[in-house]
Amino acid sequence: MQRIALHARLKPGAEDAYGQAHQSVPMELDAALRAAGVHSWRIWRDGLDLFHIVLVEDYQKMRHELHDHPANIPWAARMAELLESTDDYTGVDHGMPLVWELTCSGTGDGVQA
């Protein structure tokens, strides 16, 4: 299982549209994400900055599977209208690097990847 952190940036003025789009993610896209190994996907917004935490079996595999998936194509097109830049679902990225984590053991003794 992989936990991946991602960052994206909204185009100015796209905040409401982005929030509305995520009020009703298509069932077909939800099913495609789950079939591609996604266990959870959370998004936080701070102004125009978006921060994602994805819990997924294999991030690169998921990205490749979604690239041409019929449920993802219209969603990706809609997100392209709202985000400053989008990737091409190549799966070559690895998300943001983890710098530090306070673990359940409470040691806080370094990076846990």
Coordinates of N, CA, C and O in Angstrom, one line a residue:
M1 N 0.9 -1.2 0.0 CA 0.0 0.0 0.0 C 0.9 1.2 0.0 O 1.9 1.3 0.7
Q2 N 0.5 2.2 -0.8 CA 1.3 3.5 -0.9 C 0.4 4.6 -0.4 O -0.8 4.6 -0.7
R3 N 1.0 5.6 0.3 CA 0.3 6.8 0.7 C 1.1 7.9 -0.1 O 2.2 8.1 0.1
I4 N 0.3 8.6 -1.0 CA 0.9 9.5 -1.9 C 0.4 10.9 -1.6 O -0.9 11.1 -1.5
A5 N 1.2 11.9 -1.5 CA 0.8 13.3 -1.3 C 1.0 14.0 -2.6 O 2.0 13.9 -3.3
L6 N 0.0 14.8 -3.0 CA 0.1 15.5 -4.3 C -0.3 17.0 -4.0 O -1.0 17.3 -3.1
H7 N 0.2 17.9 -4.9 CA -0.1 19.3 -4.8 C -0.6 19.7 -6.2 O 0.0 19.3 -7.2
A8 N -1.6 20.5 -6.2 CA -2.1 21.1 -7.5 C -2.5 22.5 -7.2 O -2.7 22.9 -6.0
R9 N -2.7 23.3 -8.2 CA -3.1 24.7 -8.0 C -4.3 25.1 -8.9 O -4.3 24.8 -10.1
L10 N -5.3 25.7 -8.3 CA -6.5 26.1 -9.1 C -6.2 27.4 -9.9 O -5.4 28.2 -9.4
K11 N -6.9 27.5 -11.0 CA -6.9 28.8 -11.7 C -7.6 29.8 -10.8 O -8.6 29.4 -10.1
P12 N -7.2 31.0 -10.8 CA -8.0 32.0 -10.0 C -9.4 32.1 -10.4 O -9.8 32.0 -11.6
G13 N -10.3 32.1 -9.4 CA -11.8 32.1 -9.7 C -12.4 30.7 -9.8 O -13.6 30.6 -10.0
A14 N -11.6 29.7 -9.8 CA -12.2 28.3 -10.0 C -12.5 27.6 -8.7 O -13.0 26.5 -8.7
E15 N -12.4 28.3 -7.6 CA -12.6 27.6 -6.3 C -14.0 27.0 -6.2 O -14.1 25.8 -5.8
D16 N -15.0 27.8 -6.5 CA -16.4 27.3 -6.3 C -16.7 26.2 -7.3 O -17.3 25.1 -6.9
A17 N -16.3 26.3 -8.5 CA -16.5 25.3 -9.5 C -15.8 24.0 -9.1 O -16.4 22.9 -9.3
Y18 N -14.6 24.1 -8.6 CA -13.9 22.9 -8.2 C -14.6 22.2 -7.0 O -14.8 21.0 -7.1
G19 N -15.0 22.9 -6.1 CA -15.8 22.4 -5.0 C -17.1 21.7 -5.4 O -17.4 20.6 -5.0
Q20 N -17.8 22.4 -6.3 CA -19.0 21.8 -6.9 C -18.8 20.6 -7.6 O -19.6 19.6 -7.5
A21 N -17.7 20.5 -8.4 CA -17.4 19.3 -9.2 C -17.2 18.1 -8.2 O -17.6 17.0 -8.6
H22 N -16.6 18.4 -7.1 CA -16.4 17.3 -6.2 C -17.5 16.9 -5.3 O -17.5 16.0 -4.5
Q23 N -18.6 17.7 -5.4 CA -19.8 17.4 -4.6 C -20.5 16.1 -5.2 O -21.2 15.4 -4.5
S24 N -20.3 15.9 -6.5 CA -20.9 14.7 -7.2 C -19.9 14.1 -8.2 O -20.1 14.2 -9.4
V25 N -18.9 13.4 -7.6 CA -18.0 12.7 -8.5 C -18.8 11.6 -9.1 O -19.5 10.8 -8.5
P26 N -18.7 11.4 -10.5 CA -19.5 10.4 -11.2 C -19.2 9.0 -10.6 O -18.1 8.6 -10.3
M27 N -20.3 8.2 -10.5 CA -20.2 6.8 -9.9 C -19.2 6.0 -10.8 O -18.5 5.2 -10.2
E28 N -19.2 6.2 -12.1 CA -18.3 5.5 -13.0 C -16.8 5.8 -12.6 O -16.0 4.9 -12.7
L29 N -16.5 7.0 -12.3 CA -15.2 7.4 -11.9 C -14.8 6.8 -10.6 O -13.7 6.3 -10.4
D30 N -15.7 6.9 -9.7 CA -15.5 6.3 -8.3 C -15.2 4.8 -8.5 O -14.2 4.3 -7.9
A31 N -15.9 4.1 -9.3 CA -15.7 2.7 -9.6 C -14.4 2.4 -10.2 O -13.6 1.5 -9.9
A32 N -14.0 3.3 -11.2 CA -12.7 3.1 -11.9 C -11.5 3.4 -10.9 O -10.5 2.6 -11.0
L33 N -11.7 4.3 -10.0 CA -10.6 4.6 -9.1 C -10.4 3.4 -8.1 O -9.3 2.9 -7.9
R34 N -11.5 2.9 -7.7 CA -11.5 1.7 -6.8 C -10.9 0.5 -7.5 O -10.1 -0.2 -6.9
A35 N -11.3 0.3 -8.7 CA -10.8 -0.9 -9.5 C -9.3 -0.7 -9.8 O -8.6 -1.7 -9.9
A36 N -8.8 0.5 -9.8 CA -7.4 0.7 -10.1 C -6.6 0.7 -8.8 O -5.4 1.0 -8.8
G37 N -7.2 0.4 -7.7 CA -6.5 0.2 -6.4 C -6.5 1.3 -5.4 O -5.8 1.3 -4.4
V38 N -7.4 2.3 -5.7 CA -7.4 3.4 -4.7 C -8.3 3.0 -3.6 O -9.5 2.6 -3.7
H39 N -7.8 3.2 -2.3 CA -8.6 2.9 -1.1 C -9.2 4.2 -0.6 O -10.3 4.1 0.0
S40 N -8.5 5.3 -0.7 CA -9.0 6.6 -0.3 C -8.3 7.7 -1.0 O -7.1 7.5 -1.4
W41 N -9.0 8.8 -1.2 CA -8.4 10.0 -1.8 C -9.0 11.2 -1.1 O -10.2 11.4 -1.2
R42 N -8.2 12.0 -0.4 CA -8.7 13.1 0.3 C -8.0 14.4 -0.3 O -6.8 14.3 -0.6
I43 N -8.8 15.5 -0.3 CA -8.3 16.7 -0.9 C -8.6 17.8 0.1 O -9.7 18.0 0.5
W44 N -7.5 18.6 0.4 CA -7.7 19.9 1.2 C -7.4 21.0 0.3 O -6.6 20.9 -0.6
R45 N -8.0 22.2 0.6 CA -7.8 23.4 -0.2 C -7.4 24.5 0.7 O -8.0 24.7 1.8
D46 N -6.3 25.2 0.3 CA -5.9 26.5 1.0 C -5.8 27.5 0.0 O -4.8 27.5 -0.8
G47 N -6.8 28.4 -0.1 CA -6.8 29.4 -1.2 C -6.9 28.6 -2.6 O -7.8 27.9 -2.8
L48 N -5.9 28.8 -3.4 CA -5.8 28.2 -4.7 C -5.1 26.8 -4.7 O -5.1 26.1 -5.6
D49 N -4.4 26.6 -3.5 CA -3.6 25.3 -3.4 C -4.4 24.2 -3.0 O -5.2 24.3 -2.0
L50 N -4.2 23.0 -3.7 CA -4.9 21.8 -3.3 C -3.8 20.8 -2.9 O -2.8 20.7 -3.5
F51 N -4.1 20.1 -1.8 CA -3.3 19.1 -1.3 C -4.1 17.8 -1.2 O -5.1 17.7 -0.6
H52 N -3.5 16.7 -1.8 CA -4.2 15.4 -1.9 C -3.4 14.4 -1.1 O -2.2 14.4 -1.1
I53 N -4.1 13.5 -0.4 CA -3.5 12.3 0.2 C -4.2 11.1 -0.5 O -5.4 11.0 -0.3
V54 N -3.5 10.3 -1.1 CA -4.1 9.1 -1.8 C -3.5 7.8 -1.2 O -2.3 7.7 -1.1
L55 N -4.4 7.0 -0.8 CA -4.0 5.6 -0.3 C -4.3 4.7 -1.4 O -5.5 4.5 -1.8
V56 N -3.3 4.1 -2.0 CA -3.5 3.3 -3.2 C -2.5 2.1 -3.2 O -1.4 2.2 -2.6
E57 N -3.0 1.0 -3.8 CA -2.1 -0.2 -3.9 C -0.8 0.1 -4.7 O 0.2 -0.2 -4.2
D58 N -0.9 0.7 -5.9 CA 0.3 1.0 -6.7 C 0.0 2.3 -7.5 O -0.8 2.2 -8.5
Y59 N 0.6 3.4 -7.1 CA 0.2 4.7 -7.6 C 0.5 4.7 -9.1 O -0.4 5.2 -9.9
Q60 N 1.7 4.3 -9.6 CA 2.0 4.4 -11.0 C 1.1 3.5 -11.8 O 0.6 3.9 -12.9
K61 N 0.7 2.3 -11.3 CA -0.2 1.5 -12.0 C -1.6 2.1 -12.2 O -2.2 2.1 -13.2
M62 N -2.0 2.7 -11.1 CA -3.3 3.4 -11.1 C -3.3 4.5 -12.1 O -4.3 4.6 -12.9
R63 N -2.3 5.3 -12.1 CA -2.2 6.4 -13.1 C -2.3 5.9 -14.5 O -3.0 6.5 -15.4
H64 N -1.6 4.8 -14.8 CA -1.6 4.2 -16.2 C -3.0 3.7 -16.5 O -3.5 3.9 -17.6
E65 N -3.6 3.0 -15.6 CA -4.9 2.5 -15.8 C -6.0 3.5 -16.1 O -6.9 3.4 -16.9
L66 N -5.9 4.7 -15.4 CA -6.8 5.7 -15.6 C -6.6 6.6 -16.8 O -7.5 7.3 -17.3
H67 N -5.4 6.6 -17.4 CA -5.0 7.5 -18.5 C -6.1 7.5 -19.6 O -6.5 8.6 -20.0
D68 N -6.5 6.4 -20.1 CA -7.5 6.3 -21.2 C -8.8 5.7 -20.8 O -9.6 5.3 -21.6
H69 N -9.1 5.7 -19.5 CA -10.3 5.1 -19.0 C -11.5 6.0 -19.4 O -11.4 7.2 -19.2
P70 N -12.5 5.4 -19.9 CA -13.7 6.3 -20.4 C -14.3 7.1 -19.3 O -14.9 8.2 -19.6
A71 N -14.3 6.7 -18.1 CA -14.8 7.5 -17.0 C -13.9 8.6 -16.6 O -14.4 9.6 -16.0
N72 N -12.6 8.5 -16.8 CA -11.7 9.5 -16.4 C -11.5 10.6 -17.5 O -11.2 11.7 -17.1
I73 N -11.7 10.3 -18.7 CA -11.4 11.3 -19.8 C -12.3 12.6 -19.6 O -11.7 13.6 -19.6
P74 N -13.6 12.5 -19.4 CA -14.3 13.7 -19.2 C -14.0 14.4 -17.9 O -14.0 15.7 -17.8
W75 N -13.7 13.6 -16.9 CA -13.3 14.2 -15.6 C -12.0 15.0 -15.7 O -11.8 16.1 -15.3
A76 N -11.0 14.4 -16.4 CA -9.7 15.0 -16.6 C -9.9 16.3 -17.4 O -9.2 17.3 -17.1
A77 N -10.7 16.3 -18.4 CA -11.0 17.5 -19.2 C -11.6 18.6 -18.3 O -11.2 19.7 -18.5
R78 N -12.5 18.2 -17.5 CA -13.1 19.2 -16.6 C -12.1 19.8 -15.6 O -12.0 21.0 -15.4
M79 N -11.2 18.9 -15.0 CA -10.2 19.4 -14.1 C -9.2 20.3 -14.8 O -8.7 21.3 -14.3
A80 N -8.9 20.0 -16.1 CA -8.0 20.8 -16.9 C -8.5 22.3 -17.0 O -7.7 23.2 -17.1
E81 N -9.9 22.4 -17.0 CA -10.4 23.8 -17.1 C -10.2 24.5 -15.8 O -10.2 25.8 -15.8
L82 N -10.1 23.8 -14.7 CA -10.1 24.4 -13.4 C -8.7 24.6 -12.8 O -8.4 25.4 -11.9
L83 N -7.7 23.7 -13.2 CA -6.4 23.7 -12.6 C -5.4 24.5 -13.5 O -5.5 24.5 -14.7
E84 N -4.4 25.0 -12.8 CA -3.4 25.8 -13.6 C -2.6 24.8 -14.5 O -2.3 25.2 -15.6
S85 N -2.3 23.6 -14.1 CA -1.6 22.7 -14.9 C -2.1 21.3 -14.5 O -2.5 21.0 -13.4
T86 N -2.1 20.4 -15.5 CA -2.5 19.0 -15.2 C -1.4 18.1 -15.8 O -0.7 18.5 -16.7
D87 N -1.3 16.9 -15.3 CA -0.3 16.0 -15.8 C -1.0 15.1 -16.9 O -2.2 15.2 -17.1
D88 N -0.3 14.2 -17.4 CA -0.8 13.4 -18.5 C -1.0 12.0 -18.0 O -1.1 11.1 -18.9
Y89 N -1.1 11.7 -16.7 CA -1.3 10.4 -16.2 C -0.3 9.4 -16.7 O -0.6 8.2 -16.9
T90 N 0.9 9.8 -16.8 CA 2.0 8.9 -17.2 C 2.4 8.0 -16.0 O 2.9 6.9 -16.2
G91 N 2.2 8.4 -14.8 CA 2.5 7.6 -13.7 C 4.0 7.7 -13.3 O 4.5 6.9 -12.5
V92 N 4.7 8.6 -14.0 CA 6.2 8.7 -13.7 C 6.4 9.5 -12.4 O 7.5 9.4 -11.9
D93 N 5.5 10.3 -12.0 CA 5.7 11.1 -10.8 C 5.5 10.2 -9.5 O 4.9 9.1 -9.6
H94 N 6.0 10.6 -8.4 CA 5.9 9.8 -7.2 C 5.3 10.6 -6.1 O 5.3 10.3 -4.9
G95 N 4.7 11.8 -6.5 CA 4.0 12.6 -5.5 C 5.1 13.4 -4.7 O 6.2 13.5 -5.1
M96 N 4.6 14.1 -3.7 CA 5.5 14.9 -2.9 C 6.3 14.1 -1.9 O 5.8 13.1 -1.3
P97 N 7.6 14.3 -1.7 CA 8.4 13.5 -0.8 C 8.0 13.8 0.7 O 7.7 14.9 1.0
L98 N 8.0 12.7 1.4 CA 7.7 12.8 2.9 C 8.9 13.3 3.6 O 10.0 12.8 3.4
V99 N 8.8 14.4 4.4 CA 9.9 14.9 5.1 C 10.0 14.4 6.5 O 11.0 14.1 7.0
W100 N 8.8 14.3 7.2 CA 8.8 13.9 8.6 C 7.4 13.4 8.9 O 6.4 13.9 8.3
E101 N 7.3 12.5 9.8 CA 6.0 11.9 10.3 C 6.1 11.6 11.8 O 7.1 10.9 12.2
L102 N 5.2 12.0 12.5 CA 5.0 11.5 13.9 C 4.3 10.2 13.9 O 3.1 10.2 13.5
T103 N 5.0 9.1 14.2 CA 4.4 7.8 14.1 C 3.5 7.5 15.3 O 3.6 8.2 16.4
C104 N 2.8 6.4 15.2 CA 1.9 6.0 16.3 C 2.8 5.6 17.6 O 2.4 5.8 18.7
S105 N 4.0 5.2 17.3 CA 4.9 4.9 18.5 C 5.3 6.1 19.2 O 5.9 6.0 20.3
G106 N 5.2 7.3 18.5 CA 5.5 8.5 19.2 C 7.0 8.9 19.2 O 7.4 9.9 19.8
T107 N 7.8 8.1 18.4 CA 9.2 8.4 18.4 C 9.5 9.6 17.6 O 10.4 10.4 17.9
G108 N 8.8 9.9 16.5 CA 9.1 11.0 15.7 C 10.6 11.1 15.2 O 11.1 12.1 15.1
D109 N 11.2 9.9 15.0 CA 12.6 9.8 14.8 C 13.0 9.8 13.3 O 14.1 9.4 13.0
G110 N 12.2 10.3 12.5 CA 12.6 10.4 11.1 C 11.6 10.1 10.1 O 10.4 9.8 10.4
V111 N 12.0 10.1 8.9 CA 11.1 9.9 7.7 C 10.7 8.4 7.7 O 11.5 7.5 7.8
Q112 N 9.4 8.2 7.4 CA 8.9 6.9 7.2 C 8.2 6.9 5.8 O 7.3 7.7 5.6
A113 N 8.7 6.2 4.9 CA 8.2 6.2 3.6 C 7.3 5.0 3.3 O 7.4 4.0 3.9

